[in-house]
Amino acid sequence: MIPALLELRGIQKIFPGCIANDDIDLTIAPGEIHALLGENGAGKSTLVKMIYGVLRPDQGEILWRGESIQIDNPASARALGIGMVFQHFSLFESMTTLENVALALPAQNLDLLRVQLEKTANEYGLKLHPDRYVYDLSMGERQRIEIVRCLLQDPKLLILDEPTSVLTPQESDVLFETLRKLVAEGRSILYISHKLEEVRALCGQATILRGGKRVDNCVPVEETAQSLAEKMIGRRVEPIQDRETPMSTQKRLVVSNLSKRSDELHGTDIQDVTFTVHAGEILGIAGIAGNGQTELMAALTGETGPPQSGSIEIENQDATAMAPMDRRQLGAVFVPEERIGQAAVSNLSLIQNSFLTSGKRMGFISAGIIDWSAVDAYTGHILDRFDVRATGRDALASSLSGGNLQKFIVGREILQTPQLIVVSQPTWGVDAGAAAAIHEQIQGLVANGAAALVISQDLDEIFGLCDQIAVISQGNLSTPRPAAEITTEAVGLLMGASNHASGDALANA
Amino acid sequence: MPLEMPLLTLEARATPSASAAWLSPLLALTLTAITGAAIFLVMGKSPGIALYIYFIEPLTSWSGLSEVLVKAGPLILIGVGLSIGFRAGIWNIGAEGQFIAGALLGSAPAIFFYESANPLILPLMMLLGILGGMGWAAIPAVLKTRFNANEILVSLMLVYVAELLLIHLVQGPWRNPQGWGFPGTRMFPDAALLPVLFSGYRIHLGTIIAIVLPLLVWFALAKTQFGFQIKVFGSAPLAARHAGIGEKRMIWVTLMIGGGLAGLAGVIEASSTIGQLVPKISPGYGFTAIIVAFLGRLHPVGALLAGIAIAVTYIGGEGAQISAGLPKAVTGLFQGIILFYLLAFDLLTRYRLTRITISKSAT
């Protein structure tokens, strides 16, 4: 029998206050695409960090080709033949593709490297331009740099962490082709994901983690997406419920020809964005991260000041030049993408965090003095209604899990009885139970006549939740279309669109 | 055979320790005393006697206590103002300059109307003192909000400008014509002097202001929307922006509070213990108050206690010069050691020491 390429036996890793990995076994055969499945916080990242030498196991054994080894750091992992592409790329935006590749390798002649780079890229169907600057590249192109960078070191095992989270469906297909070529050469791939359909299509074996423990080993094609999800989550999951769309012509949010420059270097400017959200309607904005979602959100909250041109009307009042708190007074609430540091302050209590955005609208301030006992009661109300698991109302925001904190933040906004809720990445990094609860609350609010704008990278969420769908790409927004009338493929094309003719692609789809 | 290697390592705490936050200033003071004893020993002085002179003697007599409180006054006022700015993450290092600017502008009525007996002159001086400090702090505020200039550098450099301006005025245009050429202004008229509280002691109305003010600020920080905004702005600027707390407004307000209180401290100093402007009106109050702010955990009542503790080292230092022949520099040394230990122990509020054992398989 051929020895396994990599074998983990009884791996344990303990962090203060949590057992991240507990007695985990994992075997990867040569030429295998092995899926590592699990929800956020299941311990996937911790496990691969130990394989890549970023962390060290407290207990357990790592065998490489049947031999017990110790991986001290990423350099020794690379020397063994282990390469890794992280979810968050480690590229310098103001350098070219070639320079970024050269930085990760031992010093060498750049011209020789260029030849090698182009050769490897062509061999695996990874389209790359050595001299283009990274800030100018799409997420898919950036990922290709990372992959080629690994391949130049001739790895036996390639670890990919959520590689499709930044790709359009079409780009994902290209990536899968490359991966199949790699395993045909006898290389192995450890594929970390929570997208079940692609795991079923791609992976020969799967190891499923839950709460830091290995709960199952299976062959993905023999499972259904539903059965994989149940193994991953540990109980039945209900799909997002359809709901009756109440017809209304009442406009809650009207954005006309909005253009706003990004404050960030290499950020994405919002260009000529137009859309309307009616009462009783959920508008979904799909798009790959970094295409102007953050800037659009900031333009809507007003936190980065008035736009360069265009207008924003909330509840039929011109809010274009209004400060954030005045927009909230009109009946709008906002749930931004960043939970810690933007939506909530980590070192403040939940009570203080409740006050953060609700103070004015809920009337907790009189003559500049805060009525903390009223805020305290309001906080209790949020924790009860939204089933937030916390040690108490005075628990620090940093002590909550991602899902619980998001439930708290959404609860804080929804209990202000808004007419309009604008929410960005509502369930990103949130466990399935909390995600379902958040979806239900947004739907409930809209059923009562409010309007919702949902900005999300998750196409399942967009299609499951929204009545109208638009796509943001390089700061341009496509014309919103009813969800029933467009396909995932059409949305995928728009996500990758790089020109202004977005509307045409949708019309032809 | 595995080789056991016990090691001490820092481990992040899940939540900052509340007890460590209050324990670390006390530990810092204790270790400062121990280190001080060692230094005295090396200098050939009896550590017991020297420490007694430094830390205990100032508190054993009414006049000593009065002197400590008089000395603590400016430190508390400036320290409270700086605490508010530091909480918001605005690093005003130039309180010394704002102190001098407040003393200069606040003293102007007393110098120009040197025969005045109008009771309104004193409130006018206090007001001008505050405005002087604010004006000096407005320079880093403008430069930071307009050009994103670093307030640490700007406020610090303005200290030297203020010092030179003071020296110029007391040697030139504002010099006392009857002063035999010595640098210094005329003595202030009685109406321009803060009343002393008990005859025979120097403790005065300004001292009372310095003791009451921290309590008011404590209330404001805990109960008002403004206090909340300071806290949010200091710990999460993006969250502050999201909640509509304007960055420029916070920079302005915190610098105005810090500058205004430093300026008030300056004019109080000029119109109480000194009674005129002289080239050296501050023994470095503005800088020492930075230690006071941190020793007091950026809490207004903490600044009150820390101001008194640091004042003891000033008064003790004077006593030590006279009765034990110790150099004046020892006072600065003590203040430095306190800050050093405090910063070291601060680590323990966020981290804890744990023993770890690395087992290495012997080859």
Short mmCIF file of N, CA, C and O in Angstrom, two decimals, chain A residues 5 78 89-90 93 105 119 188 224 280 303 316 345 388 431 471 475:
data_model
loop_
_atom_site.label_atom_id
_atom_site.label_comp_id
_atom_site.label_asym_id
_atom_site.label_seq_id
_atom_site.Cartn_x
_atom_site.Cartn_y
_atom_site.Cartn_z
N LEU A 5 0.16 10.65 1.87
CA LEU A 5 1.05 11.81 1.76
C LEU A 5 1.16 12.51 3.11
O LEU A 5 2.25 12.79 3.60
N ARG A 78 7.14 24.61 3.45
CA ARG A 78 7.39 24.76 2.01
C ARG A 78 8.52 23.84 1.57
O ARG A 78 8.47 23.25 0.50
N PHE A 89 -5.34 37.37 0.81
CA PHE A 89 -4.10 37.27 0.06
C PHE A 89 -3.00 38.06 0.72
O PHE A 89 -3.24 39.11 1.30
N SER A 90 -1.78 37.56 0.56
CA SER A 90 -0.64 38.30 1.08
C SER A 90 0.14 38.86 -0.10
O SER A 90 1.19 38.35 -0.46
N GLU A 93 -0.07 45.53 -2.94
CA GLU A 93 -0.89 46.11 -4.00
C GLU A 93 -0.11 47.02 -4.93
O GLU A 93 -0.43 47.11 -6.10
N LEU A 105 10.03 34.10 -3.22
CA LEU A 105 10.98 33.04 -3.58
C LEU A 105 12.39 33.47 -3.22
O LEU A 105 12.65 34.65 -3.01
N LYS A 119 5.56 30.22 -18.10
CA LYS A 119 5.48 28.81 -18.46
C LYS A 119 4.49 28.10 -17.52
O LYS A 119 3.56 27.42 -17.95
N SER A 188 -1.53 16.56 -4.28
CA SER A 188 -2.74 16.48 -3.46
C SER A 188 -3.19 17.88 -3.10
O SER A 188 -2.39 18.81 -3.06
N THR A 224 -25.68 14.00 -0.17
CA THR A 224 -26.36 15.15 -0.76
C THR A 224 -25.89 16.39 -0.03
O THR A 224 -25.31 16.31 1.06
N GLY A 280 -41.99 46.95 1.76
CA GLY A 280 -42.33 45.55 1.57
C GLY A 280 -41.43 44.82 0.59
O GLY A 280 -41.77 43.75 0.12
N GLU A 303 -21.46 58.19 6.72
CA GLU A 303 -20.33 58.31 7.62
C GLU A 303 -19.06 58.85 6.96
O GLU A 303 -18.13 59.24 7.65
N ASN A 316 -38.71 59.87 1.34
CA ASN A 316 -39.07 61.05 0.56
C ASN A 316 -38.44 62.34 1.07
O ASN A 316 -38.92 63.43 0.75
N VAL A 345 -18.21 48.13 19.48
CA VAL A 345 -16.89 48.41 20.05
C VAL A 345 -16.53 47.25 20.98
O VAL A 345 -17.27 46.96 21.92
N VAL A 388 -29.80 36.18 21.93
CA VAL A 388 -28.36 36.39 21.95
C VAL A 388 -27.80 35.71 23.18
O VAL A 388 -28.25 35.96 24.30
N ASP A 431 -22.87 31.25 12.05
CA ASP A 431 -23.29 29.86 11.94
C ASP A 431 -24.71 29.77 11.39
O ASP A 431 -25.47 30.73 11.41
N VAL A 471 -26.39 43.84 -9.30
CA VAL A 471 -25.01 43.39 -9.10
C VAL A 471 -24.08 44.60 -9.12
O VAL A 471 -24.21 45.47 -9.99
N GLY A 475 -17.72 49.37 -8.87
CA GLY A 475 -18.39 50.60 -8.49
C GLY A 475 -19.63 50.93 -9.29
O GLY A 475 -20.29 51.93 -9.04
#
